[in-house]
Coordinates of C-alpha atoms in Angstrom, one line a residue:
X1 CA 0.6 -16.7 7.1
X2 CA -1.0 -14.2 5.2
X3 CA -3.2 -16.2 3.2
X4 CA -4.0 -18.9 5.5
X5 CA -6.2 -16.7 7.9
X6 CA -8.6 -14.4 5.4
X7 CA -11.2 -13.2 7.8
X8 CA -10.7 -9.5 8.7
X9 CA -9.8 -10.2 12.2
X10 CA -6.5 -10.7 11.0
X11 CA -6.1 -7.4 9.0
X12 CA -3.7 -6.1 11.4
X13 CA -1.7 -9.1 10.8
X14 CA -2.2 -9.2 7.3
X15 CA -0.7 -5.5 6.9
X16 CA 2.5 -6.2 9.2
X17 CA 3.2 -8.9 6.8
X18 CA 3.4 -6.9 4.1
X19 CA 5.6 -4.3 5.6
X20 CA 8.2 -7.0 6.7
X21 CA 7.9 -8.3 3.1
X22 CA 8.4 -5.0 2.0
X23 CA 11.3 -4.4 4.3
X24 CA 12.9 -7.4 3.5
X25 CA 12.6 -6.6 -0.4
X26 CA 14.0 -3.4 -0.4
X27 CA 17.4 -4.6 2.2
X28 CA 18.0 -6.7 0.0
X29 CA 17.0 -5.1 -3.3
X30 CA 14.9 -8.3 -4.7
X31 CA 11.2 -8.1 -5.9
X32 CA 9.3 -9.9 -3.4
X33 CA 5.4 -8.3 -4.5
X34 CA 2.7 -8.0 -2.0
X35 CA 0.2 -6.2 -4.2
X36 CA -2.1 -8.9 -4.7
X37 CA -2.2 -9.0 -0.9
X38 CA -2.8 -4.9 -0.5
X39 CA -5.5 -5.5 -3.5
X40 CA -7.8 -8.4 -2.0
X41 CA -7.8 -5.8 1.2
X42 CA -9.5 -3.4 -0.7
X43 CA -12.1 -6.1 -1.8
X44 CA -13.2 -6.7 1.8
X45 CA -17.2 -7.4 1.8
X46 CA -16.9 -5.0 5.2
X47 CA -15.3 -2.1 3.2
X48 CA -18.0 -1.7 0.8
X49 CA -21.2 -2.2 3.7
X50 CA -22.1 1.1 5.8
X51 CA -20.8 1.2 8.9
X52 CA -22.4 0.2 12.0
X53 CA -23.9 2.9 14.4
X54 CA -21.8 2.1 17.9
X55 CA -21.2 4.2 21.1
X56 CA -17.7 5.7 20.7
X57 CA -17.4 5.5 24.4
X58 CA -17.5 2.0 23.7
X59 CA -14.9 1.0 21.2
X60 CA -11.2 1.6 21.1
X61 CA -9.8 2.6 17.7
X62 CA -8.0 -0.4 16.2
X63 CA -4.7 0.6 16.3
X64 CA -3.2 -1.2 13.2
X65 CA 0.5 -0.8 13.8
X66 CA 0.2 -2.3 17.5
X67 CA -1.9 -5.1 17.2
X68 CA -2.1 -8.7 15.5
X69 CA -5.5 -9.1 15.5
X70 CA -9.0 -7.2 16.3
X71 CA -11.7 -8.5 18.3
X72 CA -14.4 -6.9 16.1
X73 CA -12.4 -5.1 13.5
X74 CA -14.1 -3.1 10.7
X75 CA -17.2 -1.9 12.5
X76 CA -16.9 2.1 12.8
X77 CA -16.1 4.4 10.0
X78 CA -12.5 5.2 12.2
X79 CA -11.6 1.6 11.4
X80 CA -12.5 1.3 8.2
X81 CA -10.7 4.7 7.7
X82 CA -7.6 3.3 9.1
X83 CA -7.4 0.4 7.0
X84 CA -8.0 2.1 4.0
X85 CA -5.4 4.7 4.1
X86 CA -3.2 2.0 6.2
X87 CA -3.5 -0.1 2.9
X88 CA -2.9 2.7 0.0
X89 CA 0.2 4.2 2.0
X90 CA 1.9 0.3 1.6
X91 CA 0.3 0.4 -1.9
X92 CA 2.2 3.7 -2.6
X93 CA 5.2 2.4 -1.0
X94 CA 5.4 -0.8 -3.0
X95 CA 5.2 1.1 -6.7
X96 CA 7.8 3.8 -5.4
X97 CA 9.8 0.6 -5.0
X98 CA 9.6 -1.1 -7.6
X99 CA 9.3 2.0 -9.9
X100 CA 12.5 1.9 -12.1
X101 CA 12.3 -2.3 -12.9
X102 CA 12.2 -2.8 -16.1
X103 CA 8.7 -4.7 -15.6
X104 CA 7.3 -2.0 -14.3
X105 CA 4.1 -1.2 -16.9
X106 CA 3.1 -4.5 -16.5
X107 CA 3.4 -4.5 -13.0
X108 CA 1.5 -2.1 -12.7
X109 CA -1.7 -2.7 -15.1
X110 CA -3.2 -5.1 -12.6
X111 CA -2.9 -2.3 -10.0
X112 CA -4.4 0.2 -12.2
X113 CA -7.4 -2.5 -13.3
X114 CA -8.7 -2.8 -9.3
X115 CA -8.4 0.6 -8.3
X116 CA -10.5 2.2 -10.9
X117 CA -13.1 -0.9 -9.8
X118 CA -12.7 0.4 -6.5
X119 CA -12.8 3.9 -7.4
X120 CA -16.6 3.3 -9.2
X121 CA -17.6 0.9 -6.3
X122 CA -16.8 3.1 -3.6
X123 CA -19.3 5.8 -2.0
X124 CA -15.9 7.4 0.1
X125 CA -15.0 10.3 -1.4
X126 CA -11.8 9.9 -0.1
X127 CA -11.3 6.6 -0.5
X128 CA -11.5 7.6 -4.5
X129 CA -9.2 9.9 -4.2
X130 CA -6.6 7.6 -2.1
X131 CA -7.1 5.4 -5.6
X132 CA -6.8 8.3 -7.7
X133 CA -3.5 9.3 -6.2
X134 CA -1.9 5.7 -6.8
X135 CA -3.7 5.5 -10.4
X136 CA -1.3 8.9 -11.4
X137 CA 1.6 7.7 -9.5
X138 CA 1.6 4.0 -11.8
X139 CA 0.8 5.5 -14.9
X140 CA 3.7 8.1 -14.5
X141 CA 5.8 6.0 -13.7
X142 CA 4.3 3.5 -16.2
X143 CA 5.0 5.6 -18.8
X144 CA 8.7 7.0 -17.4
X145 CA 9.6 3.4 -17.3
X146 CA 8.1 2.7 -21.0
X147 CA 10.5 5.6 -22.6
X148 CA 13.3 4.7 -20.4
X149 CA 13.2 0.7 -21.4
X150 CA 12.7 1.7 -25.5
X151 CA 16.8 3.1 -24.8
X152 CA 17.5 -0.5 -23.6
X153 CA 19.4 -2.0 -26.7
X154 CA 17.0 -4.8 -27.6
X155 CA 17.0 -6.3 -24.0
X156 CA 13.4 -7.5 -23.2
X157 CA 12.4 -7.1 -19.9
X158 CA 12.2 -10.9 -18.6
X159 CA 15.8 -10.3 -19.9
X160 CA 17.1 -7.8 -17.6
X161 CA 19.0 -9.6 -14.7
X162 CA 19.3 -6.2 -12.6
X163 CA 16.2 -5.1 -10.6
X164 CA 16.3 -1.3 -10.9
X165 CA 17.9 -1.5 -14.3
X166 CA 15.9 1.8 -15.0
X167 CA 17.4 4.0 -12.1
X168 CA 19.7 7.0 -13.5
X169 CA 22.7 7.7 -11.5
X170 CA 22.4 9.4 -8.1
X171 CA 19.0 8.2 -7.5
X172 CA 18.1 6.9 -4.2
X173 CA 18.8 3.1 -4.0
X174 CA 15.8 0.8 -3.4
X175 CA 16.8 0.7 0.4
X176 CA 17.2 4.4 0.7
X177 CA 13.9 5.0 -0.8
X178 CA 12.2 2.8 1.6
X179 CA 14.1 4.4 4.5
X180 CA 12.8 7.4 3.5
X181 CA 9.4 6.5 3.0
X182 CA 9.1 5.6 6.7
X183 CA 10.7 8.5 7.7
X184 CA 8.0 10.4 6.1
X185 CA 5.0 8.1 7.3
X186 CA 6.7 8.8 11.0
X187 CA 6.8 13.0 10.7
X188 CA 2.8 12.6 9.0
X189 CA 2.2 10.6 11.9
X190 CA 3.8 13.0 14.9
X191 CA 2.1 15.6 13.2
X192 CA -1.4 13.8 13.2
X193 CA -0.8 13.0 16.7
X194 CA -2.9 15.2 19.0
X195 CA -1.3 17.4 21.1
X196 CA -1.2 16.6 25.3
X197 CA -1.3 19.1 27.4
X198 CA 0.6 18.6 30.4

């Protein structure tokens, strides 16, 4: 589904894919990636033109978490702010899961190689720093994951039958992680939320 429709009317369906694919992988504690998904978002020809001048009285913020598809997504700096940062919190949330595989530097090099091209290509300050704040969140745990896998006693990688193979002992499962990682992106929202007067 995610593939079959590229155009960026279906960004809003694109992005609830991923989260019920990354749902789905930390329940049940398998690696199901959606990077390559999150990454081709970032390469949207729409992304990287200005945006167009339109009458805000006009347009309706495209609220990504409530709808499948936009009419005429992408137009107004809003949207294309909301996609964006939509895009890097899944980003973030899919290398906090998969952070203690035993694959993880390698996982993680094809992330690092697209958001430093995005970081040059972009004229969003913070867009670049978005990328910047997943670039030091991989290679920490890039390099964690390197020193943790050398005490591995000769076990390659492709080798390792258990997914978090890496995690030390009372360390938040895969599943709790995740839980928590919505709870957070909930209290940012509430707090985001403008207040209503009554």
């Amino acid at each position: 589904t995610v593939r079959l429709l590229p155009s960026t009317r279906y960004v809003p369906l694109r992005l609830h894919c991923v989260r019920l694919l990354q749902q789905l992988a930390a329940a049940a504690e398998v690696f199901l990636p959606t990077t390559s998904i999150l990454l081709d978002m970032i390469d949207l020809k729409e992304l990287s033109q200005p945006p167009k001048k339109v009458n805000k009285s006009n347009v309706q913020p495209l609220a990504l978490t409530l709808r499948l598809r936009a009419d005429d997504p992408l137009r107004t700096m809003e949207e294309q702010e909301m996609c964006v940062s939509e895009v890097f919190v899944l980003l973030n949330r899919e290398v906090d899961l998969y952070q203690y595989s035993a694959g993880f530097p390698e996982f993680a090099v094809r992330i690092c190689q697209r958001l430093r091209k995005f970081s040059k290509e972009t004229r969003s300050s913070r867009w670049r720093a978005y990328a910047k704040g997943c670039l030091d969140l991989c290679e920490r745990y890039s390099s964690r994951a390197m020193l943790d896998r050398s005490k591995l006693n000769d076990i390659a990688p492709k080798d390792v039958k258990q997914l978090e193979v890496l995690k030390p002992i009372n360390t938040p499962s895969m599943g709790e992680r995740y839980k928590q990682s919505i709870e957070k992106e909930k209290r940012l929202e509430a707090a985001s939320r403008p207040i209503q007067k009554k």
